[in-house]
mmCIF file of C-alpha atoms in Angstrom:
data_model
loop_
_atom_site.group_PDB
_atom_site.id
_atom_site.type_symbol
_atom_site.label_atom_id
_atom_site.label_comp_id
_atom_site.label_asym_id
_atom_site.label_seq_id
_atom_site.Cartn_x
_atom_site.Cartn_y
_atom_site.Cartn_z
ATOM 1 C CA MET A 1 11.482 43.505 17.381
ATOM 2 C CA ARG A 2 13.417 40.411 18.102
ATOM 3 C CA GLY A 3 10.582 39.080 20.479
ATOM 4 C CA ILE A 4 7.919 39.276 18.015
ATOM 5 C CA ILE A 5 10.353 37.270 15.589
ATOM 6 C CA THR A 6 10.989 34.634 17.924
ATOM 7 C CA ILE A 7 7.291 34.403 19.018
ATOM 8 C CA LEU A 8 6.122 34.147 15.227
ATOM 9 C CA THR A 9 8.768 31.401 14.597
ATOM 10 C CA LEU A 10 8.158 29.554 17.107
ATOM 11 C CA ALA A 11 4.104 29.863 16.712
ATOM 12 C CA VAL A 12 4.911 28.774 13.036
ATOM 13 C CA LEU A 13 7.681 26.188 13.718
ATOM 14 C CA SER A 14 4.861 24.745 16.764
ATOM 15 C CA ALA A 15 3.385 21.966 14.482
ATOM 16 C CA CYS A 16 6.911 20.574 13.673
ATOM 17 C CA SER A 17 7.485 19.297 16.983
ATOM 18 C CA SER A 18 4.083 18.347 18.090
ATOM 19 C CA PRO A 19 4.416 14.911 19.940
ATOM 20 C CA VAL A 20 0.873 13.664 18.245
ATOM 21 C CA TRP A 21 1.800 11.119 15.420
ATOM 22 C CA PRO A 22 -1.191 9.212 13.381
ATOM 23 C CA PRO A 23 -1.220 5.098 14.693
ATOM 24 C CA GLU A 24 0.896 2.986 12.934
ATOM 25 C CA ARG A 25 -0.531 2.280 9.312
ATOM 26 C CA GLY A 26 -3.203 4.734 10.294
ATOM 27 C CA GLY A 27 -2.376 6.885 7.301
ATOM 28 C CA GLY A 28 -3.276 10.662 6.466
ATOM 29 C CA MET A 29 -5.791 12.211 4.818
ATOM 30 C CA ALA A 30 -4.652 10.413 1.577
ATOM 31 C CA GLU A 31 -5.646 6.844 2.798
ATOM 32 C CA ARG A 32 -9.163 8.389 4.652
ATOM 33 C CA THR A 33 -10.229 9.962 1.322
ATOM 34 C CA PRO A 34 -10.488 8.875 -1.914
ATOM 35 C CA ALA A 35 -8.535 10.565 -4.237
ATOM 36 C CA ALA A 36 -10.403 12.950 -6.819
ATOM 37 C CA ARG A 37 -10.527 12.783 -10.219
ATOM 38 C CA HIS A 38 -9.030 14.993 -12.210
ATOM 39 C CA ALA A 39 -10.419 16.523 -15.220
ATOM 40 C CA VAL A 40 -7.128 17.342 -16.486
ATOM 41 C CA PHE A 41 -6.056 13.766 -17.117
ATOM 42 C CA SER A 42 -7.029 11.482 -19.981
ATOM 43 C CA LYS A 43 -9.650 8.879 -20.131
ATOM 44 C CA VAL A 44 -6.456 6.632 -20.985
ATOM 45 C CA THR A 45 -5.057 7.969 -17.883
ATOM 46 C CA ASP A 46 -8.106 6.957 -16.029
ATOM 47 C CA SER A 47 -8.455 3.509 -17.859
ATOM 48 C CA ARG A 48 -4.553 2.555 -16.764
ATOM 49 C CA ARG A 49 -5.521 3.808 -13.173
ATOM 50 C CA ASP A 50 -8.775 1.746 -13.223
ATOM 51 C CA ARG A 51 -6.673 -1.808 -14.643
ATOM 52 C CA LEU A 52 -4.078 -1.257 -12.100
ATOM 53 C CA PHE A 53 -6.458 -0.750 -9.288
ATOM 54 C CA ASP A 54 -8.407 -4.026 -10.431
ATOM 55 C CA ARG A 55 -5.152 -6.066 -10.325
ATOM 56 C CA LEU A 56 -4.479 -4.560 -6.905
ATOM 57 C CA MET A 57 -7.985 -5.652 -5.472
ATOM 58 C CA VAL A 58 -7.493 -8.916 -7.201
ATOM 59 C CA LEU A 59 -4.051 -9.347 -5.038
ATOM 60 C CA GLU A 60 -5.614 -7.833 -1.713
ATOM 61 C CA THR A 61 -8.608 -10.212 -2.141
ATOM 62 C CA ALA A 62 -6.163 -13.094 -2.265
ATOM 63 C CA LEU A 63 -3.928 -11.694 0.738
ATOM 64 C CA GLU A 64 -6.896 -11.624 3.017
ATOM 65 C CA ALA A 65 -7.885 -15.171 1.746
ATOM 66 C CA MET A 66 -4.438 -16.245 2.774
ATOM 67 C CA ILE A 67 -4.883 -14.156 6.283
ATOM 68 C CA ALA A 68 -8.086 -16.087 6.814
ATOM 69 C CA ASP A 69 -6.375 -19.233 6.169
ATOM 70 C CA GLY A 70 -3.410 -18.584 8.691
ATOM 71 C CA ALA A 71 -1.058 -16.838 7.064
ATOM 72 C CA ASP A 72 -0.187 -14.269 9.710
ATOM 73 C CA ARG A 73 0.682 -16.892 11.927
ATOM 74 C CA LYS A 74 2.945 -19.103 9.576
ATOM 75 C CA ALA A 75 4.576 -16.560 7.510
ATOM 76 C CA ARG A 76 4.029 -13.247 9.392
ATOM 77 C CA ALA A 77 6.993 -11.215 8.132
ATOM 78 C CA GLU A 78 6.005 -11.777 4.789
ATOM 79 C CA VAL A 79 2.276 -10.890 5.131
ATOM 80 C CA ASN A 80 3.215 -7.692 7.119
ATOM 81 C CA LEU A 81 5.556 -6.481 4.107
ATOM 82 C CA ALA A 82 2.429 -7.316 1.551
ATOM 83 C CA GLN A 83 0.324 -5.375 3.468
ATOM 84 C CA LYS A 84 2.549 -2.536 3.411
ATOM 85 C CA LYS A 85 3.090 -3.267 -0.271
ATOM 86 C CA THR A 86 -0.566 -2.525 -0.544
ATOM 87 C CA VAL A 87 -0.397 0.946 0.881
ATOM 88 C CA ARG A 88 2.445 2.008 -0.986
ATOM 89 C CA ILE A 89 0.746 0.658 -4.340
ATOM 90 C CA ARG A 90 -2.460 2.576 -3.323
ATOM 91 C CA ARG A 91 -0.659 5.832 -2.923
ATOM 92 C CA GLU A 92 1.439 5.079 -6.417
ATOM 93 C CA ILE A 93 -2.221 4.907 -8.248
ATOM 94 C CA ALA A 94 -3.573 7.828 -6.459
ATOM 95 C CA GLY A 95 -0.369 9.744 -7.481
ATOM 96 C CA HIS A 96 -0.485 8.680 -10.995
ATOM 97 C CA LEU A 97 2.913 7.097 -10.598
ATOM 98 C CA PHE A 98 1.767 4.142 -12.623
ATOM 99 C CA GLY A 99 5.068 2.742 -13.733
ATOM 100 C CA GLU A 100 6.334 2.339 -10.151
ATOM 101 C CA ALA A 101 2.775 0.667 -9.347
ATOM 102 C CA GLU A 102 2.968 -1.750 -11.966
ATOM 103 C CA LYS A 103 6.386 -2.497 -10.814
ATOM 104 C CA ASP A 104 5.405 -3.061 -7.129
ATOM 105 C CA LEU A 105 2.251 -5.138 -8.450
ATOM 106 C CA ILE A 106 4.666 -7.573 -9.955
ATOM 107 C CA ALA A 107 6.609 -7.718 -6.559
ATOM 108 C CA LEU A 108 3.268 -8.083 -4.290
ATOM 109 C CA LYS A 109 2.233 -11.015 -6.908
ATOM 110 C CA GLU A 110 5.529 -12.841 -6.289
ATOM 111 C CA ARG A 111 5.480 -11.681 -2.341
ATOM 112 C CA LEU A 112 1.955 -13.657 -2.430
ATOM 113 C CA ASN A 113 3.088 -16.676 -4.288
ATOM 114 C CA ARG A 114 5.560 -17.254 -1.260
ATOM 115 C CA ILE A 115 3.203 -16.875 1.143
ATOM 116 C CA ARG A 116 0.951 -19.147 -0.898
ATOM 117 C CA ASN A 117 3.392 -21.533 -1.097
ATOM 118 C CA ARG A 118 4.246 -21.507 2.633
ATOM 119 C CA ILE A 119 0.718 -22.338 4.279
ATOM 120 C CA TYR A 120 -0.400 -24.377 1.451
ATOM 121 C CA PRO A 121 3.030 -26.756 1.066
ATOM 122 C CA PHE A 122 3.063 -29.064 -1.755
ATOM 123 C CA ASN A 123 5.013 -32.380 -2.132
ATOM 124 C CA ASP A 124 7.238 -33.847 -4.580
ATOM 125 C CA ARG A 125 4.613 -34.420 -7.135
ATOM 126 C CA ASP A 126 2.881 -31.288 -7.014
ATOM 127 C CA GLU A 127 4.124 -27.990 -8.656
ATOM 128 C CA PRO A 128 4.395 -24.762 -6.647
ATOM 129 C CA ARG A 129 1.334 -22.961 -6.834
ATOM 130 C CA ASP A 130 0.894 -19.526 -8.681
ATOM 131 C CA LEU A 131 -1.673 -16.828 -8.440
#
């Protein structure tokens, strides 16, 4: 009996000790498949999610444009943190954590402004650029 329990325990827990990990930023099923729309949530929730997602898309487009202009060479750490923040915001929107997503969108916008001011320096007459 003890042997059967040991074998069953090892079989069940074998996935916990698996050496196979997804690649860095490879994500799991949440990033590979689009979130399903649930009929439980109201249209207000859907419109709020769509609004947050639209704001995220604008900021992601700005980040991609800055990377194309060389931001990943001039502000590598800031760009890396901004990319991680976009993944986090996507997960929060998919999980209906709209308040957290709004806070992180504000933080992402501030980070993108710092990146923009670093790669497009301004002189004394100019004002810092804002997204």
